[in-house]
Amino acid sequence: MRARRILQISLWVAALVWLATFGVLQFGLLPKPQQSSPLAITTGMAQIGGPFRLESHKGEVVTDQTLKGRPSAVFFGFTHCPEVCPTTLFDLTGLLQELGPDADKITPVLITVDPERDTKSVLAEYMQSFDPRILALTGSPADVDAAAKAFKVFYRKVPADNGSYTMDHSAVIYLMDREGRFAGSLDKHEPKEAQLRKLKALIENSSPT
Amino acid sequence: MRILLTGSVVATCAFMLFTSGRTLAHDYKLGPLAINHPWSRATPGGSKTGSGYLRVANTGAEPDRLTGGSSPLAERITVHASSTDNEVARMRPVVGGLGLTPGQTVELKPGGAYHLMFEGLRAPLKANDKVPATLTFEKAGSVEVVFDVAAMGAGEGAAKHDGMAPGMHQNGPFQ
Ligand SMILES: [Cu+2]
């Protein structure tokens, strides 16, 4: 009886802590997109973005510093993901195509949350199915963890009964400006036109003055 | 010449009838269960997982459960629930199987609450592939079906029975 009570209380505490961290993070950081300029919502945000060092499927070292100079669109995923990740990559491929030449002014980045299985060569094969401008990054589990922390991204390994596992992960696409500052996010539920507008605004607001 | 022409027309018609007949017959019955249009999506290069979609109507009086399945093209087929809360995407096996209430139809679709998961794909799925599979139900037993593979990113109603799914390119636009 007592043990159960303690369990109950600790569950509540855990839930509250979870809510306090992720709830505040997610709600606080994802205000309703502003139509005019995604850069307008950078102030007052906990810093999304920060130091990381990973390697792309093309073999180049990519860090928060190498991304600077151009805006980027950063999201997290993994190749064993059956639906969300391929769909995000597929949609992003479509958006980049619609942007046309402007798409060269932005760096789209997928960071794996499953570095154990998503090696460089696995990512290289996987990315052949999508826009060649999208960089897929991997590294040691510690390096990936650092990147996830930099972007305040949640991910977790979930074991399955057969020894396999899947990953829970944040599915947001973060828009970062050319200085590496958070500049908004893409919501997969909003219409393609709205997402295109955000990307165009990001590129425009990020072009050198 | 004339005979040759007639012959080839007849052959073409027969072929079209045969193939369209096959694709049209994309419904399966298993006791009181009606399974409609199993389909899947092309998977990216090297992908080990795919998803399967379909509708199951339980026309009987007893509840049943879709517990999973198997396919020669994958290690196993499981029923998964997926959700996105606070932008965090999650996926879990449906313990005990997906409930099929009498008189109701359950739909597995992209972005929906449930999907079938092809785990351990032997090879990536390409648009227009056919994936033979066995679906298993708690009471009704099992039934052999074929999943039509639509293009990557295809939505509901993709790979409908006209056989011309949008975006016929294989494995995405860049392969
Ligand atoms: Cu799944």
mmCIF file of C-alpha atoms and ligand atoms in Angstrom:
data_model
loop_
_atom_site.group_PDB
_atom_site.id
_atom_site.type_symbol
_atom_site.label_atom_id
_atom_site.label_comp_id
_atom_site.label_asym_id
_atom_site.label_seq_id
_atom_site.Cartn_x
_atom_site.Cartn_y
_atom_site.Cartn_z
ATOM 1 C CA MET A 1 0.000 0.000 0.000
ATOM 2 C CA ARG A 2 2.731 2.369 1.055
ATOM 3 C CA ALA A 3 4.935 1.331 -1.839
ATOM 4 C CA ARG A 4 2.097 2.001 -4.201
ATOM 5 C CA ARG A 5 1.566 5.435 -2.730
ATOM 6 C CA ILE A 6 5.232 6.263 -3.159
ATOM 7 C CA LEU A 7 5.111 5.004 -6.714
ATOM 8 C CA GLN A 8 2.080 7.167 -7.377
ATOM 9 C CA ILE A 9 3.732 10.252 -5.974
ATOM 10 C CA SER A 10 6.959 9.686 -7.841
ATOM 11 C CA LEU A 11 5.028 9.174 -11.056
ATOM 12 C CA TRP A 12 3.304 12.483 -10.525
ATOM 13 C CA VAL A 13 6.577 14.206 -9.807
ATOM 14 C CA ALA A 14 8.090 12.671 -12.936
ATOM 15 C CA ALA A 15 5.119 13.821 -14.985
ATOM 16 C CA LEU A 16 5.379 17.332 -13.602
ATOM 17 C CA VAL A 17 9.104 17.533 -14.256
ATOM 18 C CA TRP A 18 8.552 16.250 -17.767
ATOM 19 C CA LEU A 19 5.825 18.783 -18.390
ATOM 20 C CA ALA A 20 7.886 21.571 -16.921
ATOM 21 C CA THR A 21 10.833 20.852 -19.157
ATOM 22 C CA PHE A 22 9.390 19.671 -22.437
ATOM 23 C CA GLY A 23 6.045 21.366 -22.145
ATOM 24 C CA VAL A 24 7.580 24.767 -21.560
ATOM 25 C CA LEU A 25 10.205 24.074 -24.152
ATOM 26 C CA GLN A 26 7.834 22.997 -26.856
ATOM 27 C CA PHE A 27 5.080 25.484 -26.214
ATOM 28 C CA GLY A 28 7.443 28.274 -25.372
ATOM 29 C CA LEU A 29 9.557 27.777 -28.413
ATOM 30 C CA LEU A 30 6.907 27.146 -30.950
ATOM 31 C CA PRO A 31 4.698 30.176 -30.981
ATOM 32 C CA LYS A 32 2.182 30.525 -33.793
ATOM 33 C CA PRO A 33 4.190 31.219 -36.908
ATOM 34 C CA GLN A 34 4.314 34.846 -37.812
ATOM 35 C CA GLN A 35 3.324 35.526 -41.351
ATOM 36 C CA SER A 36 5.677 38.333 -42.186
ATOM 37 C CA SER A 37 9.040 37.369 -40.844
ATOM 38 C CA PRO A 38 10.167 34.259 -39.055
ATOM 39 C CA LEU A 39 13.072 36.301 -37.710
ATOM 40 C CA ALA A 40 10.734 38.368 -35.604
ATOM 41 C CA ILE A 41 10.418 35.611 -33.019
ATOM 42 C CA THR A 42 14.055 35.147 -32.156
ATOM 43 C CA THR A 43 13.965 37.328 -29.084
ATOM 44 C CA GLY A 44 13.037 35.815 -25.780
ATOM 45 C CA MET A 45 13.672 32.257 -26.940
ATOM 46 C CA ALA A 46 15.793 29.868 -24.998
ATOM 47 C CA GLN A 47 18.742 29.315 -27.253
ATOM 48 C CA ILE A 48 18.034 26.702 -29.828
ATOM 49 C CA GLY A 49 21.210 25.983 -31.641
ATOM 50 C CA GLY A 50 24.652 25.697 -30.171
ATOM 51 C CA PRO A 51 27.915 23.889 -30.605
ATOM 52 C CA PHE A 52 27.937 20.484 -32.280
ATOM 53 C CA ARG A 53 30.293 18.545 -34.495
ATOM 54 C CA LEU A 54 29.120 15.742 -36.771
ATOM 55 C CA GLU A 55 29.935 14.205 -40.112
ATOM 56 C CA SER A 56 27.709 14.250 -43.180
ATOM 57 C CA HIS A 57 26.840 11.312 -45.402
ATOM 58 C CA LYS A 58 29.089 12.928 -47.987
ATOM 59 C CA GLY A 59 32.030 12.695 -45.622
ATOM 60 C CA GLU A 60 32.449 16.334 -44.618
ATOM 61 C CA VAL A 61 32.634 17.578 -41.054
ATOM 62 C CA VAL A 62 29.618 19.741 -40.277
ATOM 63 C CA THR A 63 29.494 21.933 -37.196
ATOM 64 C CA ASP A 64 27.376 24.823 -36.000
ATOM 65 C CA GLN A 65 30.191 27.014 -37.330
ATOM 66 C CA THR A 66 30.288 25.511 -40.821
ATOM 67 C CA LEU A 67 26.534 26.049 -41.102
ATOM 68 C CA LYS A 68 26.933 29.756 -40.472
ATOM 69 C CA GLY A 69 26.822 32.146 -43.396
ATOM 70 C CA ARG A 70 23.663 30.537 -44.766
ATOM 71 C CA PRO A 71 20.343 29.816 -43.154
ATOM 72 C CA SER A 72 19.617 26.181 -42.403
ATOM 73 C CA ALA A 73 16.642 23.934 -41.792
ATOM 74 C CA VAL A 74 17.513 21.331 -39.161
ATOM 75 C CA PHE A 75 15.538 18.315 -38.053
ATOM 76 C CA PHE A 76 16.161 15.013 -36.327
ATOM 77 C CA GLY A 77 15.163 11.530 -37.453
ATOM 78 C CA PHE A 78 16.424 8.032 -38.183
ATOM 79 C CA THR A 79 16.354 5.645 -41.113
ATOM 80 C CA HIS A 80 14.436 2.867 -39.338
ATOM 81 C CA CYS A 81 11.529 5.282 -39.030
ATOM 82 C CA PRO A 82 8.721 3.943 -41.229
ATOM 83 C CA GLU A 83 6.571 6.988 -41.778
ATOM 84 C CA VAL A 84 7.387 10.336 -40.194
ATOM 85 C CA CYS A 85 11.001 10.636 -41.330
ATOM 86 C CA PRO A 86 10.649 9.547 -44.957
ATOM 87 C CA THR A 87 7.586 11.763 -45.247
ATOM 88 C CA THR A 88 9.425 14.758 -43.820
ATOM 89 C CA LEU A 89 12.338 14.190 -46.196
ATOM 90 C CA PHE A 90 9.996 13.652 -49.108
ATOM 91 C CA ASP A 91 8.068 16.847 -48.348
ATOM 92 C CA LEU A 92 11.271 18.800 -47.852
ATOM 93 C CA THR A 93 12.513 17.522 -51.200
ATOM 94 C CA GLY A 94 9.327 18.910 -52.756
ATOM 95 C CA LEU A 95 9.758 22.266 -51.009
ATOM 96 C CA LEU A 96 13.366 22.573 -52.191
ATOM 97 C CA GLN A 97 12.310 21.809 -55.729
ATOM 98 C CA GLU A 98 9.670 24.526 -55.572
ATOM 99 C CA LEU A 99 12.160 27.011 -54.199
ATOM 100 C CA GLY A 100 14.208 26.446 -57.333
ATOM 101 C CA PRO A 101 17.610 28.156 -57.401
ATOM 102 C CA ASP A 102 16.858 29.802 -54.038
ATOM 103 C CA ALA A 103 17.108 26.372 -52.452
ATOM 104 C CA ASP A 104 20.876 26.622 -52.904
ATOM 105 C CA LYS A 105 20.860 29.470 -50.390
ATOM 106 C CA ILE A 106 19.742 27.260 -47.540
ATOM 107 C CA THR A 107 21.311 24.180 -45.940
ATOM 108 C CA PRO A 108 18.773 21.473 -45.123
ATOM 109 C CA VAL A 109 20.083 19.144 -42.441
ATOM 110 C CA LEU A 110 18.895 15.827 -41.075
ATOM 111 C CA ILE A 111 20.610 14.729 -37.869
ATOM 112 C CA THR A 112 20.149 11.085 -36.963
ATOM 113 C CA VAL A 113 19.046 10.223 -33.439
ATOM 114 C CA ASP A 114 20.117 6.633 -34.069
ATOM 115 C CA PRO A 115 23.884 6.773 -34.671
ATOM 116 C CA GLU A 116 24.243 3.080 -33.782
ATOM 117 C CA ARG A 117 22.448 2.008 -36.944
ATOM 118 C CA ASP A 118 22.709 5.157 -39.042
ATOM 119 C CA THR A 119 26.298 5.063 -40.117
ATOM 120 C CA LYS A 120 27.628 7.312 -42.847
ATOM 121 C CA SER A 121 27.196 4.623 -45.492
ATOM 122 C CA VAL A 122 23.645 3.791 -44.390
ATOM 123 C CA LEU A 123 22.769 7.475 -44.591
ATOM 124 C CA ALA A 124 24.479 7.826 -47.968
ATOM 125 C CA GLU A 125 22.314 5.104 -49.447
ATOM 126 C CA TYR A 126 19.191 6.427 -47.782
ATOM 127 C CA MET A 127 19.694 9.993 -48.936
ATOM 128 C CA GLN A 128 19.889 8.956 -52.580
ATOM 129 C CA SER A 129 16.115 8.937 -52.487
ATOM 130 C CA PHE A 130 15.888 12.630 -51.612
ATOM 131 C CA ASP A 131 17.077 16.048 -52.694
ATOM 132 C CA PRO A 132 20.880 15.884 -52.943
ATOM 133 C CA ARG A 133 21.149 19.209 -51.121
ATOM 134 C CA ILE A 134 19.933 17.683 -47.866
ATOM 135 C CA LEU A 135 22.833 16.771 -45.586
ATOM 136 C CA ALA A 136 22.402 13.790 -43.279
ATOM 137 C CA LEU A 137 24.614 13.964 -40.222
ATOM 138 C CA THR A 138 25.821 11.287 -37.863
ATOM 139 C CA GLY A 139 28.597 10.791 -35.352
ATOM 140 C CA SER A 140 29.332 9.090 -32.067
ATOM 141 C CA PRO A 141 26.383 8.724 -29.692
ATOM 142 C CA ALA A 142 27.969 11.462 -27.570
ATOM 143 C CA ASP A 143 28.311 13.798 -30.541
ATOM 144 C CA VAL A 144 24.723 13.171 -31.568
ATOM 145 C CA ASP A 145 23.588 13.760 -28.029
ATOM 146 C CA ALA A 146 25.440 17.064 -27.965
ATOM 147 C CA ALA A 147 23.691 18.110 -31.175
ATOM 148 C CA ALA A 148 20.285 17.128 -29.802
ATOM 149 C CA LYS A 149 21.000 19.115 -26.642
ATOM 150 C CA ALA A 150 22.093 22.100 -28.707
ATOM 151 C CA PHE A 151 18.741 22.075 -30.480
ATOM 152 C CA LYS A 152 16.793 21.210 -27.292
ATOM 153 C CA VAL A 153 15.539 18.151 -29.067
ATOM 154 C CA PHE A 154 14.035 15.191 -27.290
ATOM 155 C CA TYR A 155 14.887 11.656 -28.354
ATOM 156 C CA ARG A 156 14.806 8.321 -26.633
ATOM 157 C CA LYS A 157 15.595 4.728 -27.498
ATOM 158 C CA VAL A 158 12.630 2.412 -26.974
ATOM 159 C CA PRO A 159 13.475 -1.304 -26.855
ATOM 160 C CA ALA A 160 11.101 -3.762 -28.528
ATOM 161 C CA ASP A 161 10.452 -7.290 -27.315
ATOM 162 C CA ASN A 162 12.565 -8.916 -30.030
ATOM 163 C CA GLY A 163 15.787 -7.136 -29.142
ATOM 164 C CA SER A 164 15.182 -4.482 -31.743
ATOM 165 C CA TYR A 165 14.309 -0.898 -30.889
ATOM 166 C CA THR A 166 12.713 2.239 -32.181
ATOM 167 C CA MET A 167 13.294 5.895 -31.388
ATOM 168 C CA ASP A 168 10.961 8.505 -29.998
ATOM 169 C CA HIS A 169 12.080 11.822 -31.352
ATOM 170 C CA SER A 170 11.092 15.407 -31.857
ATOM 171 C CA ALA A 171 9.850 15.863 -35.404
ATOM 172 C CA VAL A 172 10.121 19.635 -35.731
ATOM 173 C CA ILE A 173 12.064 21.300 -38.521
ATOM 174 C CA TYR A 174 13.971 24.190 -36.984
ATOM 175 C CA LEU A 175 14.763 27.174 -39.137
ATOM 176 C CA MET A 176 18.068 28.777 -38.268
ATOM 177 C CA ASP A 177 19.312 32.068 -39.660
ATOM 178 C CA ARG A 178 22.746 32.653 -41.155
ATOM 179 C CA GLU A 179 24.159 33.461 -37.733
ATOM 180 C CA GLY A 180 22.959 30.111 -36.415
ATOM 181 C CA ARG A 181 20.125 31.663 -34.414
ATOM 182 C CA PHE A 182 16.711 30.109 -34.100
ATOM 183 C CA ALA A 183 14.354 31.724 -36.586
ATOM 184 C CA GLY A 184 11.185 29.657 -36.401
ATOM 185 C CA SER A 185 10.042 26.200 -37.350
ATOM 186 C CA LEU A 186 8.138 24.346 -40.028
ATOM 187 C CA ASP A 187 4.972 22.567 -39.053
ATOM 188 C CA LYS A 188 4.221 19.540 -41.184
ATOM 189 C CA HIS A 189 0.512 20.117 -40.679
ATOM 190 C CA GLU A 190 0.486 23.556 -42.253
ATOM 191 C CA PRO A 191 -0.073 23.855 -45.985
ATOM 192 C CA LYS A 192 2.863 23.621 -48.326
ATOM 193 C CA GLU A 193 2.393 27.265 -49.346
ATOM 194 C CA ALA A 194 2.834 28.446 -45.754
ATOM 195 C CA GLN A 195 5.995 26.372 -45.409
ATOM 196 C CA LEU A 196 7.321 27.776 -48.685
ATOM 197 C CA ARG A 197 6.623 31.313 -47.479
ATOM 198 C CA LYS A 198 8.592 30.671 -44.304
ATOM 199 C CA LEU A 199 11.540 29.270 -46.205
ATOM 200 C CA LYS A 200 11.518 32.201 -48.624
ATOM 201 C CA ALA A 201 11.368 34.676 -45.751
ATOM 202 C CA LEU A 202 14.233 32.875 -44.053
ATOM 203 C CA ILE A 203 16.349 33.111 -47.193
ATOM 204 C CA GLU A 204 15.429 36.743 -47.791
ATOM 205 C CA ASN A 205 16.059 37.848 -44.229
ATOM 206 C CA SER A 206 19.317 35.992 -44.202
ATOM 207 C CA SER A 207 20.777 37.382 -47.391
ATOM 208 C CA PRO A 208 23.848 39.545 -46.794
ATOM 209 C CA THR A 209 23.066 43.234 -46.522
ATOM 210 C CA MET B 1 -2.162 -10.353 -91.607
ATOM 211 C CA ARG B 2 -5.767 -9.919 -90.688
ATOM 212 C CA ILE B 3 -5.680 -12.911 -88.423
ATOM 213 C CA LEU B 4 -2.496 -11.703 -86.831
ATOM 214 C CA LEU B 5 -4.060 -8.301 -86.123
ATOM 215 C CA THR B 6 -7.252 -9.756 -84.681
ATOM 216 C CA GLY B 7 -5.207 -12.184 -82.709
ATOM 217 C CA SER B 8 -3.092 -9.498 -81.123
ATOM 218 C CA VAL B 9 -6.138 -7.344 -80.349
ATOM 219 C CA VAL B 10 -7.797 -10.296 -78.667
ATOM 220 C CA ALA B 11 -4.601 -11.073 -76.792
ATOM 221 C CA THR B 12 -4.247 -7.459 -75.651
ATOM 222 C CA CYS B 13 -7.859 -7.359 -74.482
ATOM 223 C CA ALA B 14 -7.458 -10.626 -72.682
ATOM 224 C CA PHE B 15 -4.302 -9.361 -71.036
ATOM 225 C CA MET B 16 -5.948 -6.090 -69.970
ATOM 226 C CA LEU B 17 -8.957 -7.930 -68.626
ATOM 227 C CA PHE B 18 -6.736 -10.280 -66.752
ATOM 228 C CA THR B 19 -4.503 -7.620 -65.221
ATOM 229 C CA SER B 20 -7.303 -5.188 -64.417
ATOM 230 C CA GLY B 21 -9.260 -8.044 -62.965
ATOM 231 C CA ARG B 22 -6.366 -8.815 -60.738
ATOM 232 C CA THR B 23 -5.895 -5.296 -59.484
ATOM 233 C CA LEU B 24 -9.616 -4.721 -59.081
ATOM 234 C CA ALA B 25 -9.910 -7.783 -56.926
ATOM 235 C CA HIS B 26 -8.006 -6.047 -54.227
ATOM 236 C CA ASP B 27 -10.422 -6.937 -51.490
ATOM 237 C CA TYR B 28 -10.208 -9.946 -49.304
ATOM 238 C CA LYS B 29 -12.739 -11.784 -47.212
ATOM 239 C CA LEU B 30 -11.930 -13.778 -44.152
ATOM 240 C CA GLY B 31 -15.044 -14.964 -42.358
ATOM 241 C CA PRO B 32 -16.832 -11.825 -41.217
ATOM 242 C CA LEU B 33 -13.826 -9.624 -41.981
ATOM 243 C CA ALA B 34 -13.601 -7.591 -45.164
ATOM 244 C CA ILE B 35 -10.087 -6.358 -45.912
ATOM 245 C CA ASN B 36 -9.894 -3.535 -48.395
ATOM 246 C CA HIS B 37 -6.945 -2.289 -50.396
ATOM 247 C CA PRO B 38 -3.743 -3.194 -48.590
ATOM 248 C CA TRP B 39 -1.065 -0.805 -49.791
ATOM 249 C CA SER B 40 2.334 0.472 -48.880
ATOM 250 C CA ARG B 41 4.771 3.164 -49.864
ATOM 251 C CA ALA B 42 8.110 3.058 -51.593
ATOM 252 C CA THR B 43 10.893 3.209 -49.038
ATOM 253 C CA PRO B 44 14.159 5.153 -49.246
ATOM 254 C CA GLY B 45 17.408 3.508 -50.286
ATOM 255 C CA GLY B 46 18.593 0.791 -47.945
ATOM 256 C CA SER B 47 15.583 1.216 -45.723
ATOM 257 C CA LYS B 48 14.873 -1.649 -43.357
ATOM 258 C CA THR B 49 11.354 -0.597 -42.429
ATOM 259 C CA GLY B 50 8.192 0.078 -44.351
ATOM 260 C CA SER B 51 4.602 0.719 -43.474
ATOM 261 C CA GLY B 52 1.404 -0.960 -44.562
ATOM 262 C CA TYR B 53 -2.091 0.455 -44.768
ATOM 263 C CA LEU B 54 -5.542 -1.039 -45.280
ATOM 264 C CA ARG B 55 -9.130 -1.034 -44.121
ATOM 265 C CA VAL B 56 -10.742 -3.839 -42.187
ATOM 266 C CA ALA B 57 -14.501 -4.011 -41.719
ATOM 267 C CA ASN B 58 -15.863 -6.396 -39.150
ATOM 268 C CA THR B 59 -19.272 -7.405 -40.492
ATOM 269 C CA GLY B 60 -19.782 -10.070 -37.870
ATOM 270 C CA ALA B 61 -21.266 -9.991 -34.387
ATOM 271 C CA GLU B 62 -18.078 -10.861 -32.520
ATOM 272 C CA PRO B 63 -15.091 -8.615 -31.910
ATOM 273 C CA ASP B 64 -11.775 -9.691 -33.353
ATOM 274 C CA ARG B 65 -8.216 -8.426 -33.408
ATOM 275 C CA LEU B 66 -5.627 -7.838 -36.089
ATOM 276 C CA THR B 67 -2.521 -9.215 -34.449
ATOM 277 C CA GLY B 68 0.092 -8.849 -37.195
ATOM 278 C CA GLY B 69 1.369 -10.876 -40.060
ATOM 279 C CA SER B 70 4.281 -12.058 -42.088
ATOM 280 C CA SER B 71 5.781 -11.633 -45.509
ATOM 281 C CA PRO B 72 8.623 -13.274 -47.374
ATOM 282 C CA LEU B 73 9.931 -9.750 -48.015
ATOM 283 C CA ALA B 74 10.278 -8.807 -44.351
ATOM 284 C CA GLU B 75 11.291 -10.369 -41.078
ATOM 285 C CA ARG B 76 7.910 -9.662 -39.618
ATOM 286 C CA ILE B 77 4.822 -7.491 -39.786
ATOM 287 C CA THR B 78 3.614 -5.843 -36.612
ATOM 288 C CA VAL B 79 0.713 -3.578 -35.758
ATOM 289 C CA HIS B 80 1.916 -0.218 -34.491
ATOM 290 C CA ALA B 81 0.250 2.766 -32.947
ATOM 291 C CA SER B 82 1.872 6.084 -33.728
ATOM 292 C CA SER B 83 1.290 9.483 -32.275
ATOM 293 C CA THR B 84 2.812 12.928 -32.233
ATOM 294 C CA ASP B 85 2.454 14.819 -28.969
ATOM 295 C CA ASN B 86 4.252 18.077 -28.473
ATOM 296 C CA GLU B 87 5.972 17.436 -31.789
ATOM 297 C CA VAL B 88 7.508 14.247 -30.432
ATOM 298 C CA ALA B 89 6.826 11.316 -32.754
ATOM 299 C CA ARG B 90 6.299 7.975 -31.034
ATOM 300 C CA MET B 91 5.538 4.482 -32.191
ATOM 301 C CA ARG B 92 4.593 1.429 -30.127
ATOM 302 C CA PRO B 93 3.478 -2.126 -30.901
ATOM 303 C CA VAL B 94 -0.216 -2.596 -30.242
ATOM 304 C CA VAL B 95 -0.184 -5.164 -27.463
ATOM 305 C CA GLY B 96 -2.707 -7.933 -28.078
ATOM 306 C CA GLY B 97 -3.564 -6.606 -31.525
ATOM 307 C CA LEU B 98 -5.766 -3.920 -32.988
ATOM 308 C CA GLY B 99 -9.401 -4.288 -31.886
ATOM 309 C CA LEU B 100 -12.005 -4.811 -34.608
ATOM 310 C CA THR B 101 -15.419 -3.896 -33.272
ATOM 311 C CA PRO B 102 -18.480 -5.556 -34.866
ATOM 312 C CA GLY B 103 -20.128 -3.298 -37.412
ATOM 313 C CA GLN B 104 -17.146 -0.990 -37.644
ATOM 314 C CA THR B 105 -14.350 -0.351 -40.073
ATOM 315 C CA VAL B 106 -10.815 0.342 -38.947
ATOM 316 C CA GLU B 107 -8.623 2.292 -41.309
ATOM 317 C CA LEU B 108 -4.849 2.250 -41.234
ATOM 318 C CA LYS B 109 -3.552 5.233 -43.176
ATOM 319 C CA PRO B 110 -0.529 7.523 -43.374
ATOM 320 C CA GLY B 111 -0.496 9.979 -40.502
ATOM 321 C CA GLY B 112 -3.189 7.918 -38.792
ATOM 322 C CA ALA B 113 -3.163 6.353 -35.367
ATOM 323 C CA TYR B 114 -2.120 2.905 -36.616
ATOM 324 C CA HIS B 115 -0.001 1.331 -39.281
ATOM 325 C CA LEU B 116 1.378 -2.056 -40.095
ATOM 326 C CA MET B 117 5.108 -2.049 -39.844
ATOM 327 C CA PHE B 118 7.240 -4.151 -42.147
ATOM 328 C CA GLU B 119 10.318 -4.784 -40.039
ATOM 329 C CA GLY B 120 13.552 -6.089 -41.419
ATOM 330 C CA LEU B 121 12.778 -5.499 -45.095
ATOM 331 C CA ARG B 122 14.892 -7.756 -47.294
ATOM 332 C CA ALA B 123 15.055 -4.956 -49.860
ATOM 333 C CA PRO B 124 13.605 -1.455 -50.124
ATOM 334 C CA LEU B 125 10.092 -1.302 -51.552
ATOM 335 C CA LYS B 126 9.712 0.355 -54.937
ATOM 336 C CA ALA B 127 6.632 1.956 -56.428
ATOM 337 C CA ASN B 128 4.458 -0.636 -58.178
ATOM 338 C CA ASP B 129 5.981 -3.514 -56.269
ATOM 339 C CA LYS B 130 3.577 -6.109 -54.947
ATOM 340 C CA VAL B 131 4.232 -7.335 -51.443
ATOM 341 C CA PRO B 132 2.694 -10.721 -50.673
ATOM 342 C CA ALA B 133 1.800 -11.051 -47.029
ATOM 343 C CA THR B 134 -0.237 -13.050 -44.575
ATOM 344 C CA LEU B 135 -2.389 -11.123 -42.131
ATOM 345 C CA THR B 136 -3.248 -12.751 -38.845
ATOM 346 C CA PHE B 137 -6.362 -12.216 -36.773
ATOM 347 C CA GLU B 138 -7.061 -13.470 -33.287
ATOM 348 C CA LYS B 139 -10.284 -15.305 -34.155
ATOM 349 C CA ALA B 140 -10.727 -15.264 -37.914
ATOM 350 C CA GLY B 141 -7.322 -16.835 -38.520
ATOM 351 C CA SER B 142 -5.095 -15.712 -41.338
ATOM 352 C CA VAL B 143 -5.458 -14.607 -44.924
ATOM 353 C CA GLU B 144 -3.046 -14.054 -47.775
ATOM 354 C CA VAL B 145 -3.091 -10.573 -49.248
ATOM 355 C CA VAL B 146 -0.983 -8.442 -51.559
ATOM 356 C CA PHE B 147 0.130 -4.929 -50.675
ATOM 357 C CA ASP B 148 0.346 -2.562 -53.635
ATOM 358 C CA VAL B 149 3.339 -0.284 -53.270
ATOM 359 C CA ALA B 150 2.638 3.355 -54.114
ATOM 360 C CA ALA B 151 5.138 6.160 -54.533
ATOM 361 C CA MET B 152 7.020 7.503 -51.574
ATOM 362 C CA GLY B 153 5.025 10.150 -49.780
ATOM 363 C CA ALA B 154 1.780 8.945 -51.367
ATOM 364 C CA GLY B 155 -1.295 9.784 -49.327
ATOM 365 C CA GLU B 156 -4.548 8.032 -48.661
ATOM 366 C CA GLY B 157 -6.201 6.634 -51.695
ATOM 367 C CA ALA B 158 -2.860 6.272 -53.395
ATOM 368 C CA ALA B 159 -2.258 3.243 -55.565
ATOM 369 C CA LYS B 160 -5.987 2.982 -56.118
ATOM 370 C CA HIS B 161 -7.042 0.426 -58.556
ATOM 371 C CA ASP B 162 -6.264 2.324 -61.714
ATOM 372 C CA GLY B 163 -2.688 1.183 -61.352
ATOM 373 C CA MET B 164 -1.329 4.648 -62.055
ATOM 374 C CA ALA B 165 -0.204 5.981 -58.715
ATOM 375 C CA PRO B 166 0.933 9.596 -58.763
ATOM 376 C CA GLY B 167 4.676 9.951 -59.128
ATOM 377 C CA MET B 168 5.567 6.697 -60.783
ATOM 378 C CA HIS B 169 9.248 7.310 -60.278
ATOM 379 C CA GLN B 170 10.935 4.645 -58.278
ATOM 380 C CA ASN B 171 12.313 5.351 -54.859
ATOM 381 C CA GLY B 172 11.863 9.069 -54.983
ATOM 382 C CA PRO B 173 12.788 11.688 -57.494
ATOM 383 C CA PHE B 174 16.534 11.407 -57.311
ATOM 384 C CA GLN B 175 17.287 7.819 -57.976
HETATM 385 CU CU CU C 1 5.902 1.371 -36.884
#
